[in-house]
PDB file of C-alpha atoms and ligand atoms in Angstrom:
ATOM      1  CA  MET A   1      33.344  -0.377  -1.429  1.00 39.00           C
ATOM      2  CA  ASP A   2      35.155   1.020  -4.228  1.00 42.00           C
ATOM      3  CA  ARG A   3      36.167   4.683  -4.544  1.00 42.00           C
ATOM      4  CA  ALA A   4      33.884   5.187  -7.423  1.00 44.00           C
ATOM      5  CA  HIS A   5      31.088   4.034  -4.970  1.00 48.00           C
ATOM      6  CA  ASN A   6      32.064   5.474  -2.313  1.00 46.00           C
ATOM      7  CA  HIS A   7      31.913   8.922  -4.244  1.00 49.00           C
ATOM      8  CA  GLN A   8      28.036   8.202  -5.369  1.00 53.00           C
ATOM      9  CA  ILE A   9      25.517  10.255  -3.640  1.00 64.00           C
ATOM     10  CA  VAL A  10      23.105   7.833  -2.176  1.00 73.00           C
ATOM     11  CA  SER A  11      20.324   9.457  -1.159  1.00 89.00           C
ATOM     12  CA  LYS A  12      18.741   7.463   2.204  1.00 96.00           C
ATOM     13  CA  PRO A  13      15.048   6.033   1.655  1.00 98.00           C
ATOM     14  CA  VAL A  14      11.678   8.189   2.230  1.00 98.00           C
ATOM     15  CA  GLY A  15       9.021   5.174   3.714  1.00 98.00           C
ATOM     16  CA  ARG A  16       5.883   5.399   4.882  1.00 98.00           C
ATOM     17  CA  PHE A  17       3.085   3.501   6.526  1.00 98.00           C
ATOM     18  CA  ALA A  18       0.086   4.098   5.421  1.00 98.00           C
ATOM     19  CA  PRO A  19      -3.004   2.156   7.463  1.00 97.00           C
ATOM     20  CA  SER A  20      -6.391   2.792   7.288  1.00 96.00           C
ATOM     21  CA  PRO A  21      -8.627   2.787  10.114  1.00 96.00           C
ATOM     22  CA  THR A  22     -11.159   0.165   9.687  1.00 93.00           C
ATOM     23  CA  GLY A  23     -10.421  -1.031  13.229  1.00 91.00           C
ATOM     24  CA  PRO A  24      -8.243  -2.329  15.867  1.00 91.00           C
ATOM     25  CA  LEU A  25      -4.541  -2.711  15.713  1.00 92.00           C
ATOM     26  CA  HIS A  26      -4.051  -5.626  13.781  1.00 91.00           C
ATOM     27  CA  PHE A  27      -1.072  -8.503  12.977  1.00 93.00           C
ATOM     28  CA  GLY A  28      -0.745  -7.786   9.256  1.00 93.00           C
ATOM     29  CA  THR A  29      -1.043  -4.607   9.896  1.00 94.00           C
ATOM     30  CA  LEU A  30       1.769  -4.893  12.188  1.00 96.00           C
ATOM     31  CA  ILE A  31       4.061  -6.276   9.530  1.00 97.00           C
ATOM     32  CA  ALA A  32       3.222  -3.209   7.037  1.00 98.00           C
ATOM     33  CA  ALA A  33       4.666  -0.875   9.590  1.00 98.00           C
ATOM     34  CA  LEU A  34       7.209  -3.323  11.010  1.00 98.00           C
ATOM     35  CA  GLY A  35       8.142  -3.954   7.145  1.00 98.00           C
ATOM     36  CA  SER A  36       8.324  -0.486   6.195  1.00 98.00           C
ATOM     37  CA  TYR A  37       9.879   1.401   9.214  1.00 98.00           C
ATOM     38  CA  LEU A  38      13.007  -1.209   9.282  1.00 98.00           C
ATOM     39  CA  ALA A  39      13.731  -0.880   5.189  1.00 98.00           C
ATOM     40  CA  ALA A  40      13.238   2.958   5.918  1.00 98.00           C
ATOM     41  CA  ARG A  41      14.782   3.546   9.543  1.00 98.00           C
ATOM     42  CA  ALA A  42      17.860   0.999   9.042  1.00 97.00           C
ATOM     43  CA  VAL A  43      19.505   2.922   6.746  1.00 97.00           C
ATOM     44  CA  GLY A  44      18.817   6.276   8.151  1.00 97.00           C
ATOM     45  CA  GLY A  45      16.135   6.918   6.021  1.00 98.00           C
ATOM     46  CA  ARG A  46      12.576   8.997   6.857  1.00 98.00           C
ATOM     47  CA  TRP A  47       9.488   6.690   7.861  1.00 98.00           C
ATOM     48  CA  LEU A  48       6.185   8.587   7.726  1.00 98.00           C
ATOM     49  CA  LEU A  49       2.877   7.759   8.796  1.00 98.00           C
ATOM     50  CA  ARG A  50      -0.679   8.344   6.923  1.00 98.00           C
ATOM     51  CA  ILE A  51      -4.005   7.530   7.733  1.00 98.00           C
ATOM     52  CA  GLU A  52      -6.015   6.366   4.511  1.00 97.00           C
ATOM     53  CA  ASP A  53      -9.378   7.648   5.694  1.00 97.00           C
ATOM     54  CA  LEU A  54     -10.869   7.849   2.156  1.00 94.00           C
ATOM     55  CA  ASP A  55     -13.405   5.654   2.341  1.00 91.00           C
ATOM     56  CA  ALA A  56     -16.117   7.931   5.017  1.00 90.00           C
ATOM     57  CA  PRO A  57     -18.437   4.221   5.715  1.00 90.00           C
ATOM     58  CA  ARG A  58     -15.548   2.073   6.465  1.00 92.00           C
ATOM     59  CA  VAL A  59     -13.772   4.363   8.725  1.00 95.00           C
ATOM     60  CA  VAL A  60     -14.282   3.577  12.277  1.00 95.00           C
ATOM     61  CA  ALA A  61     -14.604   6.323  15.169  1.00 95.00           C
ATOM     62  CA  GLY A  62     -11.151   6.240  17.312  1.00 96.00           C
ATOM     63  CA  ALA A  63      -9.543   3.640  15.010  1.00 95.00           C
ATOM     64  CA  ALA A  64      -6.766   6.039  13.660  1.00 97.00           C
ATOM     65  CA  ASP A  65      -6.466   7.781  17.708  1.00 97.00           C
ATOM     66  CA  THR A  66      -6.230   4.312  19.144  1.00 95.00           C
ATOM     67  CA  MET A  67      -3.805   3.148  16.297  1.00 96.00           C
ATOM     68  CA  LEU A  68      -1.428   5.535  16.893  1.00 97.00           C
ATOM     69  CA  CYS A  69      -1.183   5.524  20.103  1.00 96.00           C
ATOM     70  CA  LEU A  70      -0.490   1.882  20.267  1.00 95.00           C
ATOM     71  CA  LEU A  71       2.561   2.368  16.947  1.00 97.00           C
ATOM     72  CA  GLU A  72       3.912   4.830  20.152  1.00 96.00           C
ATOM     73  CA  LYS A  73       3.837   2.508  23.075  1.00 95.00           C
ATOM     74  CA  VAL A  74       5.475  -0.124  21.030  1.00 96.00           C
ATOM     75  CA  GLY A  75       8.153   2.518  20.021  1.00 97.00           C
ATOM     76  CA  PHE A  76       7.146   3.597  16.827  1.00 98.00           C
ATOM     77  CA  GLU A  77       8.413   6.989  15.652  1.00 97.00           C
ATOM     78  CA  TRP A  78       7.593   8.817  12.734  1.00 98.00           C
ATOM     79  CA  ASP A  79       9.044  11.864  11.179  1.00 98.00           C
ATOM     80  CA  GLY A  80       6.549  15.054  10.625  1.00 98.00           C
ATOM     81  CA  GLU A  81       2.906  15.192  11.081  1.00 97.00           C
ATOM     82  CA  VAL A  82       0.161  12.607   9.859  1.00 98.00           C
ATOM     83  CA  VAL A  83      -1.277  13.528   6.971  1.00 98.00           C
ATOM     84  CA  TYR A  84      -4.898  12.266   7.103  1.00 98.00           C
ATOM     85  CA  GLN A  85      -6.680  11.726   3.316  1.00 98.00           C
ATOM     86  CA  SER A  86      -9.612  13.120   4.402  1.00 97.00           C
ATOM     87  CA  GLU A  87      -7.850  17.122   4.358  1.00 98.00           C
ATOM     88  CA  ARG A  88      -6.787  16.487   0.596  1.00 98.00           C
ATOM     89  CA  PHE A  89     -10.073  15.853  -0.976  1.00 98.00           C
ATOM     90  CA  SER A  90      -9.063  19.374  -2.441  1.00 98.00           C
ATOM     91  CA  ARG A  91      -5.327  18.488  -3.872  1.00 98.00           C
ATOM     92  CA  TYR A  92      -6.421  14.850  -5.474  1.00 98.00           C
ATOM     93  CA  ARG A  93      -9.359  17.130  -7.580  1.00 98.00           C
ATOM     94  CA  GLU A  94      -6.953  18.984  -8.629  1.00 98.00           C
ATOM     95  CA  ILE A  95      -4.842  16.614 -10.288  1.00 98.00           C
ATOM     96  CA  LEU A  96      -8.020  15.096 -11.287  1.00 98.00           C
ATOM     97  CA  ASP A  97      -8.387  18.141 -13.096  1.00 98.00           C
ATOM     98  CA  VAL A  98      -4.607  18.096 -14.158  1.00 98.00           C
ATOM     99  CA  LEU A  99      -5.426  14.672 -15.779  1.00 98.00           C
ATOM    100  CA  ASP A 100      -9.229  15.236 -17.557  1.00 97.00           C
ATOM    101  CA  GLY A 101      -7.314  18.472 -19.021  1.00 97.00           C
ATOM    102  CA  GLU A 102      -5.012  16.063 -20.788  1.00 97.00           C
ATOM    103  CA  GLY A 103      -7.559  13.650 -22.249  1.00 97.00           C
ATOM    104  CA  ARG A 104      -6.887  11.184 -20.490  1.00 98.00           C
ATOM    105  CA  THR A 105     -10.079  10.133 -18.658  1.00 97.00           C
ATOM    106  CA  PHE A 106     -13.670   9.930 -19.838  1.00 96.00           C
ATOM    107  CA  ALA A 107     -17.580   9.397 -17.778  1.00 96.00           C
ATOM    108  CA  CYS A 108     -18.053   5.909 -17.412  1.00 95.00           C
ATOM    109  CA  SER A 109     -22.022   5.378 -16.477  1.00 91.00           C
ATOM    110  CA  CYS A 110     -21.578   1.015 -16.556  1.00 91.00           C
ATOM    111  CA  SER A 111     -23.617  -0.655 -13.670  1.00 86.00           C
ATOM    112  CA  ARG A 112     -21.490  -3.124 -12.459  1.00 82.00           C
ATOM    113  CA  SER A 113     -23.522  -6.054 -13.611  1.00 81.00           C
ATOM    114  CA  GLU A 114     -23.055  -4.113 -16.905  1.00 81.00           C
ATOM    115  CA  ILE A 115     -19.418  -4.407 -17.467  1.00 82.00           C
ATOM    116  CA  LEU A 116     -19.997  -8.078 -15.567  1.00 78.00           C
ATOM    117  CA  ALA A 117     -22.171  -8.611 -19.073  1.00 77.00           C
ATOM    118  CA  SER A 118     -19.751  -7.434 -21.590  1.00 74.00           C
ATOM    119  CA  ALA A 119     -16.134  -8.049 -19.819  1.00 69.00           C
ATOM    120  CA  PRO A 120     -14.349 -10.966 -22.188  1.00 61.00           C
ATOM    121  CA  HIS A 121     -12.555 -12.341 -18.665  1.00 65.00           C
ATOM    122  CA  PRO A 122     -13.106 -12.123 -15.321  1.00 67.00           C
ATOM    123  CA  GLY A 123      -9.834 -10.543 -13.818  1.00 75.00           C
ATOM    124  CA  GLU A 124      -7.994 -10.849 -10.676  1.00 78.00           C
ATOM    125  CA  GLU A 125      -9.594  -8.012  -8.952  1.00 80.00           C
ATOM    126  CA  GLY A 126     -13.462  -8.566 -10.925  1.00 81.00           C
ATOM    127  CA  PRO A 127     -14.480  -8.127 -14.448  1.00 86.00           C
ATOM    128  CA  ILE A 128     -11.617  -6.529 -16.487  1.00 91.00           C
ATOM    129  CA  TYR A 129     -13.387  -3.342 -17.572  1.00 92.00           C
ATOM    130  CA  PRO A 130     -14.293  -3.779 -21.833  1.00 88.00           C
ATOM    131  CA  GLY A 131     -13.658   0.210 -22.583  1.00 90.00           C
ATOM    132  CA  THR A 132     -17.430   0.424 -23.057  1.00 90.00           C
ATOM    133  CA  CYS A 133     -17.831   4.464 -22.449  1.00 93.00           C
ATOM    134  CA  ARG A 134     -14.052   5.178 -23.912  1.00 92.00           C
ATOM    135  CA  ASN A 135     -15.891   7.301 -26.813  1.00 89.00           C
ATOM    136  CA  GLY A 136     -18.718   8.574 -25.188  1.00 87.00           C
ATOM    137  CA  ALA A 137     -20.843   7.265 -22.278  1.00 80.00           C
ATOM    138  CA  ARG A 138     -23.082   4.396 -22.801  1.00 82.00           C
ATOM    139  CA  GLY A 139     -24.297   2.898 -20.037  1.00 77.00           C
ATOM    140  CA  THR A 140     -27.768   3.056 -18.785  1.00 81.00           C
ATOM    141  CA  ARG A 141     -26.905   4.703 -14.803  1.00 80.00           C
ATOM    142  CA  LYS A 142     -27.007   8.575 -14.175  1.00 82.00           C
ATOM    143  CA  GLU A 143     -23.957   8.428 -12.179  1.00 83.00           C
ATOM    144  CA  ARG A 144     -20.862   8.396 -13.572  1.00 92.00           C
ATOM    145  CA  ALA A 145     -17.078   7.373 -12.045  1.00 95.00           C
ATOM    146  CA  ILE A 146     -14.019   8.917 -13.749  1.00 97.00           C
ATOM    147  CA  ARG A 147     -11.619   6.292 -15.476  1.00 97.00           C
ATOM    148  CA  LEU A 148      -8.321   6.774 -16.760  1.00 98.00           C
ATOM    149  CA  ARG A 149      -7.311   5.608 -20.400  1.00 97.00           C
ATOM    150  CA  VAL A 150      -4.626   2.485 -20.171  1.00 98.00           C
ATOM    151  CA  ASP A 151      -2.809   1.570 -23.016  1.00 96.00           C
ATOM    152  CA  ASP A 152      -1.522  -2.173 -23.685  1.00 95.00           C
ATOM    153  CA  ARG A 153       1.897  -1.367 -23.379  1.00 97.00           C
ATOM    154  CA  PRO A 154       3.326  -4.119 -20.194  1.00 97.00           C
ATOM    155  CA  ILE A 155       4.620  -2.588 -17.255  1.00 98.00           C
ATOM    156  CA  VAL A 156       7.132  -4.324 -15.543  1.00 98.00           C
ATOM    157  CA  PHE A 157       8.944  -3.330 -12.493  1.00 98.00           C
ATOM    158  CA  HIS A 158      10.926  -4.539  -9.835  1.00 98.00           C
ATOM    159  CA  ASP A 159       9.548  -5.810  -6.602  1.00 98.00           C
ATOM    160  CA  GLY A 160      12.215  -6.136  -3.689  1.00 98.00           C
ATOM    161  CA  VAL A 161      10.820  -9.580  -2.370  1.00 98.00           C
ATOM    162  CA  PHE A 162       8.262 -10.892  -5.403  1.00 98.00           C
ATOM    163  CA  GLY A 163      11.238  -9.930  -7.822  1.00 98.00           C
ATOM    164  CA  GLU A 164       9.989  -8.826 -11.493  1.00 98.00           C
ATOM    165  CA  GLN A 165       6.415  -8.142 -12.047  1.00 98.00           C
ATOM    166  CA  VAL A 166       4.831  -7.676 -15.449  1.00 98.00           C
ATOM    167  CA  GLN A 167       1.580  -6.394 -15.940  1.00 97.00           C
ATOM    168  CA  ASN A 168      -0.652  -5.384 -18.915  1.00 97.00           C
ATOM    169  CA  LEU A 169      -2.759  -2.878 -18.060  1.00 97.00           C
ATOM    170  CA  GLU A 170      -5.548  -2.864 -20.983  1.00 95.00           C
ATOM    171  CA  SER A 171      -5.878  -7.272 -20.667  1.00 94.00           C
ATOM    172  CA  GLN A 172      -5.701  -7.894 -17.162  1.00 94.00           C
ATOM    173  CA  VAL A 173      -7.295  -4.920 -15.653  1.00 94.00           C
ATOM    174  CA  GLY A 174      -8.922  -2.230 -17.709  1.00 95.00           C
ATOM    175  CA  ASP A 175      -9.443   1.902 -17.792  1.00 96.00           C
ATOM    176  CA  PHE A 176      -9.509   2.008 -13.949  1.00 96.00           C
ATOM    177  CA  VAL A 177     -11.666   4.025 -11.834  1.00 96.00           C
ATOM    178  CA  LEU A 178      -9.805   7.271 -10.103  1.00 97.00           C
ATOM    179  CA  HIS A 179     -13.230   8.879  -9.216  1.00 97.00           C
ATOM    180  CA  ARG A 180     -16.142   6.534  -8.556  1.00 94.00           C
ATOM    181  CA  ALA A 181     -19.449   7.187  -9.000  1.00 92.00           C
ATOM    182  CA  ASP A 182     -20.771   7.724  -5.417  1.00 91.00           C
ATOM    183  CA  GLY A 183     -17.945  10.655  -5.334  1.00 93.00           C
ATOM    184  CA  MET A 184     -15.714   9.196  -3.255  1.00 95.00           C
ATOM    185  CA  PHE A 185     -11.848   9.059  -5.083  1.00 97.00           C
ATOM    186  CA  ALA A 186     -10.219   6.265  -5.460  1.00 96.00           C
ATOM    187  CA  TYR A 187      -7.737   5.092  -3.366  1.00 96.00           C
ATOM    188  CA  GLN A 188      -5.076   4.012  -6.901  1.00 97.00           C
ATOM    189  CA  LEU A 189      -5.372   7.991  -7.022  1.00 98.00           C
ATOM    190  CA  ALA A 190      -4.724   9.311  -3.917  1.00 98.00           C
ATOM    191  CA  VAL A 191      -1.778   6.862  -2.642  1.00 98.00           C
ATOM    192  CA  VAL A 192       0.145   8.521  -5.676  1.00 98.00           C
ATOM    193  CA  VAL A 193      -1.415  11.748  -5.278  1.00 98.00           C
ATOM    194  CA  ASP A 194      -0.235  11.629  -1.725  1.00 98.00           C
ATOM    195  CA  ASP A 195       2.984   9.392  -1.852  1.00 98.00           C
ATOM    196  CA  ILE A 196       3.922  11.683  -4.504  1.00 98.00           C
ATOM    197  CA  ASP A 197       3.287  15.259  -2.429  1.00 98.00           C
ATOM    198  CA  SER A 198       5.206  13.550   0.293  1.00 98.00           C
ATOM    199  CA  GLY A 199       8.780  13.212  -1.683  1.00 98.00           C
ATOM    200  CA  VAL A 200       7.962   9.136  -1.160  1.00 98.00           C
ATOM    201  CA  THR A 201      10.537   6.934  -2.463  1.00 98.00           C
ATOM    202  CA  GLN A 202       9.842   3.422  -1.366  1.00 98.00           C
ATOM    203  CA  VAL A 203       7.044   1.380  -0.779  1.00 98.00           C
ATOM    204  CA  VAL A 204       6.329  -0.985   1.600  1.00 98.00           C
ATOM    205  CA  ARG A 205       3.254  -2.572   2.255  1.00 98.00           C
ATOM    206  CA  GLY A 206       1.382  -5.841   1.839  1.00 97.00           C
ATOM    207  CA  ALA A 207       1.248  -8.645  -1.153  1.00 97.00           C
ATOM    208  CA  ASP A 208      -2.448  -7.728  -1.313  1.00 94.00           C
ATOM    209  CA  LEU A 209      -1.465  -4.315  -3.092  1.00 96.00           C
ATOM    210  CA  LEU A 210       1.779  -6.621  -5.234  1.00 97.00           C
ATOM    211  CA  PHE A 211      -1.516  -5.955  -7.922  1.00 96.00           C
ATOM    212  CA  SER A 212      -2.266  -2.819  -8.169  1.00 96.00           C
ATOM    213  CA  THR A 213       1.444  -1.524  -8.656  1.00 98.00           C
ATOM    214  CA  ALA A 214       1.140  -1.261 -12.067  1.00 98.00           C
ATOM    215  CA  ARG A 215      -1.811   0.380 -12.387  1.00 98.00           C
ATOM    216  CA  GLN A 216       0.125   3.211  -9.583  1.00 98.00           C
ATOM    217  CA  ILE A 217       3.289   2.842 -11.443  1.00 98.00           C
ATOM    218  CA  TYR A 218       0.795   4.136 -14.544  1.00 98.00           C
ATOM    219  CA  LEU A 219      -0.162   6.735 -12.470  1.00 98.00           C
ATOM    220  CA  TYR A 220       3.087   8.580 -11.731  1.00 98.00           C
ATOM    221  CA  ARG A 221       4.107   7.912 -15.539  1.00 98.00           C
ATOM    222  CA  CYS A 222       0.581  10.062 -16.547  1.00 98.00           C
ATOM    223  CA  LEU A 223       1.835  13.060 -14.309  1.00 98.00           C
ATOM    224  CA  GLY A 224       5.417  12.759 -15.168  1.00 98.00           C
ATOM    225  CA  GLN A 225       6.777  11.854 -12.441  1.00 98.00           C
ATOM    226  CA  SER A 226       9.543   8.928 -11.706  1.00 96.00           C
ATOM    227  CA  GLU A 227       7.635   5.876  -9.710  1.00 98.00           C
ATOM    228  CA  PRO A 228       9.005   4.628  -5.863  1.00 98.00           C
ATOM    229  CA  GLY A 229      10.736   1.498  -5.006  1.00 98.00           C
ATOM    230  CA  TYR A 230       8.606  -1.542  -4.323  1.00 98.00           C
ATOM    231  CA  LEU A 231       8.514  -3.917  -1.822  1.00 98.00           C
ATOM    232  CA  HIS A 232       6.054  -6.023  -0.801  1.00 98.00           C
ATOM    233  CA  LEU A 233       5.463  -8.188   2.017  1.00 98.00           C
ATOM    234  CA  PRO A 234       4.150 -11.771   2.345  1.00 97.00           C
ATOM    235  CA  LEU A 235       0.471 -11.741   4.118  1.00 95.00           C
ATOM    236  CA  ALA A 236      -0.156 -13.918   6.536  1.00 93.00           C
ATOM    237  CA  LEU A 237      -2.951 -15.635   6.395  1.00 91.00           C
ATOM    238  CA  GLY A 238      -5.512 -17.449   9.002  1.00 83.00           C
ATOM    239  CA  GLU A 239      -6.537 -20.878   8.891  1.00 78.00           C
ATOM    240  CA  ASP A 240      -8.950 -20.731   5.969  1.00 80.00           C
ATOM    241  CA  GLY A 241      -6.414 -19.677   3.699  1.00 80.00           C
ATOM    242  CA  GLU A 242      -7.383 -15.997   3.138  1.00 81.00           C
ATOM    243  CA  LYS A 243      -5.583 -12.280   4.908  1.00 79.00           C
ATOM    244  CA  ILE A 244      -5.293 -12.344   8.475  1.00 76.00           C
ATOM    245  CA  SER A 245      -8.092  -9.554   9.515  1.00 71.00           C
ATOM    246  CA  LYS A 246     -11.078  -8.359  11.734  1.00 63.00           C
ATOM    247  CA  ARG A 247     -12.998 -11.814  10.715  1.00 64.00           C
ATOM    248  CA  HIS A 248     -10.270 -13.801  12.610  1.00 68.00           C
ATOM    249  CA  GLY A 249     -11.877 -12.464  15.664  1.00 65.00           C
ATOM    250  CA  ASP A 250      -9.570 -11.002  18.372  1.00 69.00           C
ATOM    251  CA  ARG A 251      -6.978 -14.074  18.267  1.00 70.00           C
ATOM    252  CA  GLY A 252      -4.495 -11.524  15.426  1.00 80.00           C
ATOM    253  CA  LEU A 253      -5.429  -8.157  17.272  1.00 88.00           C
ATOM    254  CA  VAL A 254      -2.625  -6.383  18.353  1.00 90.00           C
ATOM    255  CA  ASP A 255      -3.115  -4.274  21.893  1.00 91.00           C
ATOM    256  CA  SER A 256      -0.381  -3.026  24.768  1.00 89.00           C
ATOM    257  CA  GLU A 257       0.263  -6.275  26.811  1.00 90.00           C
ATOM    258  CA  ASN A 258       0.731  -8.521  23.700  1.00 93.00           C
ATOM    259  CA  ALA A 259       2.341  -5.717  21.695  1.00 94.00           C
ATOM    260  CA  ALA A 260       6.245  -7.220  22.726  1.00 95.00           C
ATOM    261  CA  ARG A 261       5.250 -10.752  21.809  1.00 94.00           C
ATOM    262  CA  MET A 262       3.250  -9.970  18.296  1.00 95.00           C
ATOM    263  CA  LEU A 263       6.409  -7.786  17.109  1.00 96.00           C
ATOM    264  CA  TRP A 264       8.574 -10.994  17.957  1.00 96.00           C
ATOM    265  CA  GLY A 265       6.200 -13.038  16.075  1.00 95.00           C
ATOM    266  CA  ALA A 266       6.098 -10.573  13.364  1.00 96.00           C
ATOM    267  CA  LEU A 267       9.891 -10.115  12.692  1.00 97.00           C
ATOM    268  CA  ASP A 268      10.096 -14.028  12.748  1.00 96.00           C
ATOM    269  CA  PHE A 269       7.529 -13.948  10.031  1.00 96.00           C
ATOM    270  CA  LEU A 270       9.072 -11.797   8.141  1.00 98.00           C
ATOM    271  CA  GLY A 271      12.463 -14.334   7.885  1.00 97.00           C
ATOM    272  CA  GLN A 272      14.443 -12.162  11.043  1.00 97.00           C
ATOM    273  CA  SER A 273      15.088 -14.918  12.952  1.00 96.00           C
ATOM    274  CA  PRO A 274      14.887 -12.961  16.318  1.00 96.00           C
ATOM    275  CA  PRO A 275      16.800 -14.998  18.690  1.00 95.00           C
ATOM    276  CA  PRO A 276      13.807 -17.103  21.112  1.00 94.00           C
ATOM    277  CA  GLU A 277      15.810 -15.416  24.192  1.00 94.00           C
ATOM    278  CA  LEU A 278      14.688 -11.559  22.758  1.00 95.00           C
ATOM    279  CA  ARG A 279      11.316 -12.754  23.372  1.00 93.00           C
ATOM    280  CA  GLY A 280      11.516 -11.198  27.531  1.00 90.00           C
ATOM    281  CA  LEU A 281      12.145  -7.876  25.791  1.00 95.00           C
ATOM    282  CA  ALA A 282       9.435  -5.023  25.917  1.00 96.00           C
ATOM    283  CA  ALA A 283       8.289  -4.257  22.461  1.00 97.00           C
ATOM    284  CA  PRO A 284      10.753  -0.465  22.331  1.00 97.00           C
ATOM    285  CA  GLU A 285      13.906  -2.526  22.795  1.00 97.00           C
ATOM    286  CA  LEU A 286      13.119  -5.695  20.315  1.00 97.00           C
ATOM    287  CA  LEU A 287      12.557  -2.755  17.945  1.00 98.00           C
ATOM    288  CA  ARG A 288      15.639  -1.715  18.183  1.00 97.00           C
ATOM    289  CA  TRP A 289      17.401  -4.743  18.350  1.00 98.00           C
ATOM    290  CA  ALA A 290      15.252  -4.896  14.740  1.00 98.00           C
ATOM    291  CA  LEU A 291      16.841  -1.851  13.257  1.00 98.00           C
ATOM    292  CA  ASP A 292      20.648  -2.854  14.188  1.00 97.00           C
ATOM    293  CA  HIS A 293      19.666  -6.824  12.253  1.00 98.00           C
ATOM    294  CA  PHE A 294      17.432  -6.296   9.744  1.00 98.00           C
ATOM    295  CA  HIS A 295      18.003  -7.882   6.191  1.00 98.00           C
ATOM    296  CA  PRO A 296      15.357  -7.309   3.741  1.00 98.00           C
ATOM    297  CA  ALA A 297      16.647 -10.033   1.421  1.00 98.00           C
ATOM    298  CA  ARG A 298      15.740 -12.511   4.284  1.00 98.00           C
ATOM    299  CA  ILE A 299      11.742 -11.126   3.596  1.00 98.00           C
ATOM    300  CA  PRO A 300      10.493 -14.656   2.224  1.00 97.00           C
ATOM    301  CA  PRO A 301       8.585 -14.107  -1.397  1.00 97.00           C
ATOM    302  CA  HIS A 302       5.709 -16.347   0.837  1.00 94.00           C
ATOM    303  CA  ASN A 303       2.233 -15.796   1.542  1.00 94.00           C
ATOM    304  CA  ARG A 304       1.850 -18.628   4.706  1.00 91.00           C
ATOM    305  CA  PRO A 305      -0.378 -19.145   7.772  1.00 89.00           C
ATOM    306  CA  VAL A 306       0.509 -17.783  10.878  1.00 85.00           C
ATOM    307  CA  THR A 307       0.036 -19.144  14.293  1.00 70.00           C
ATOM    308  CA  PHE A 308       0.110 -17.116  17.729  1.00 60.00           C
TER     309      PHE A 308
HETATM  310  N1  LIG B 401      -4.578   1.501   3.244  1.00 60.21           N
HETATM  311  C1  LIG B 401      -4.157   0.452   2.836  1.00 60.21           C
HETATM  312  C2  LIG B 401      -4.241  -0.679   3.347  1.00 60.21           C
HETATM  313  O1  LIG B 401      -4.106  -0.427   5.044  1.00 60.21           O
HETATM  314  C3  LIG B 401      -2.418   0.419   2.664  1.00 60.21           C
HETATM  315  C4  LIG B 401      -2.118   1.485   1.175  1.00 60.21           C
HETATM  316  C5  LIG B 401      -0.912   1.572   0.793  1.00 60.21           C
HETATM  317  O2  LIG B 401       0.542   0.690   1.616  1.00 60.21           O
HETATM  318  O3  LIG B 401      -0.385   1.742  -0.227  1.00 60.21           O
HETATM  319  O4  LIG B 401      -3.885  -1.807   3.483  1.00 60.21           O
END
């Protein structure tokens, strides 16, 4: 490193792991925990934990506590208090009011089938909202969602694993929902508000959220904030080619009995080449090894099947 670099103050990253407590800890969730932990802690950064229990009907009672317990057993240590989204609704409301006050949002009374019928093209996550209610609600429902108006300037960002990404929100997503017609705050709003309030500078999570990132960056900009760095991790797929989840039964479940084996598998999946002789280590020791040997550049940018 030359002198000029030596004098630069490089601030340590603030990362986070933000699981949804919708079931037991799964191999896919372990990968997100591990990747975010190593990316922050291997360079002396902070690692925060947030439970995304925003969507009450999907939350499984006791799942968050079981997850936290298991994370501790594996050897993960987080900084500060665990944040629960269910305790932050008034904050989401406050930010929504700010965006409303600036005229960036509008009420939309379109039903899903109305949007489907009027959307010109299917998007990656369903129909692209065609702007029907931009100038006054025109759908037939009484319940209204609040949408954020987007524009057609491309959002360009660099992902630490998947490289340069470009998305045009207007043509690929449309004005998106911040507050749902059923009264719930949308994930896109909550995640950005939470990450801003916790000072997060580095978002590491599964590649299923790569497509959401442009929406989140747009929200940061609307709120006058600079966005964090992003690194999306490849997805572990089941034999059916779908992201591994509860649907794949117990095979992907992580428990205290198989934690070390799963952790070894997660390191291997993330391209970190853990030596086979480390298979005998207890999970916390393996995690310590990983902290000393983590190379983010080795993470492969491919979703792929996993064999347990
Ligand atoms: N709660 C999301 C999940 O479990 C992760 C959200 C995020 O990391 O931004 O898939």
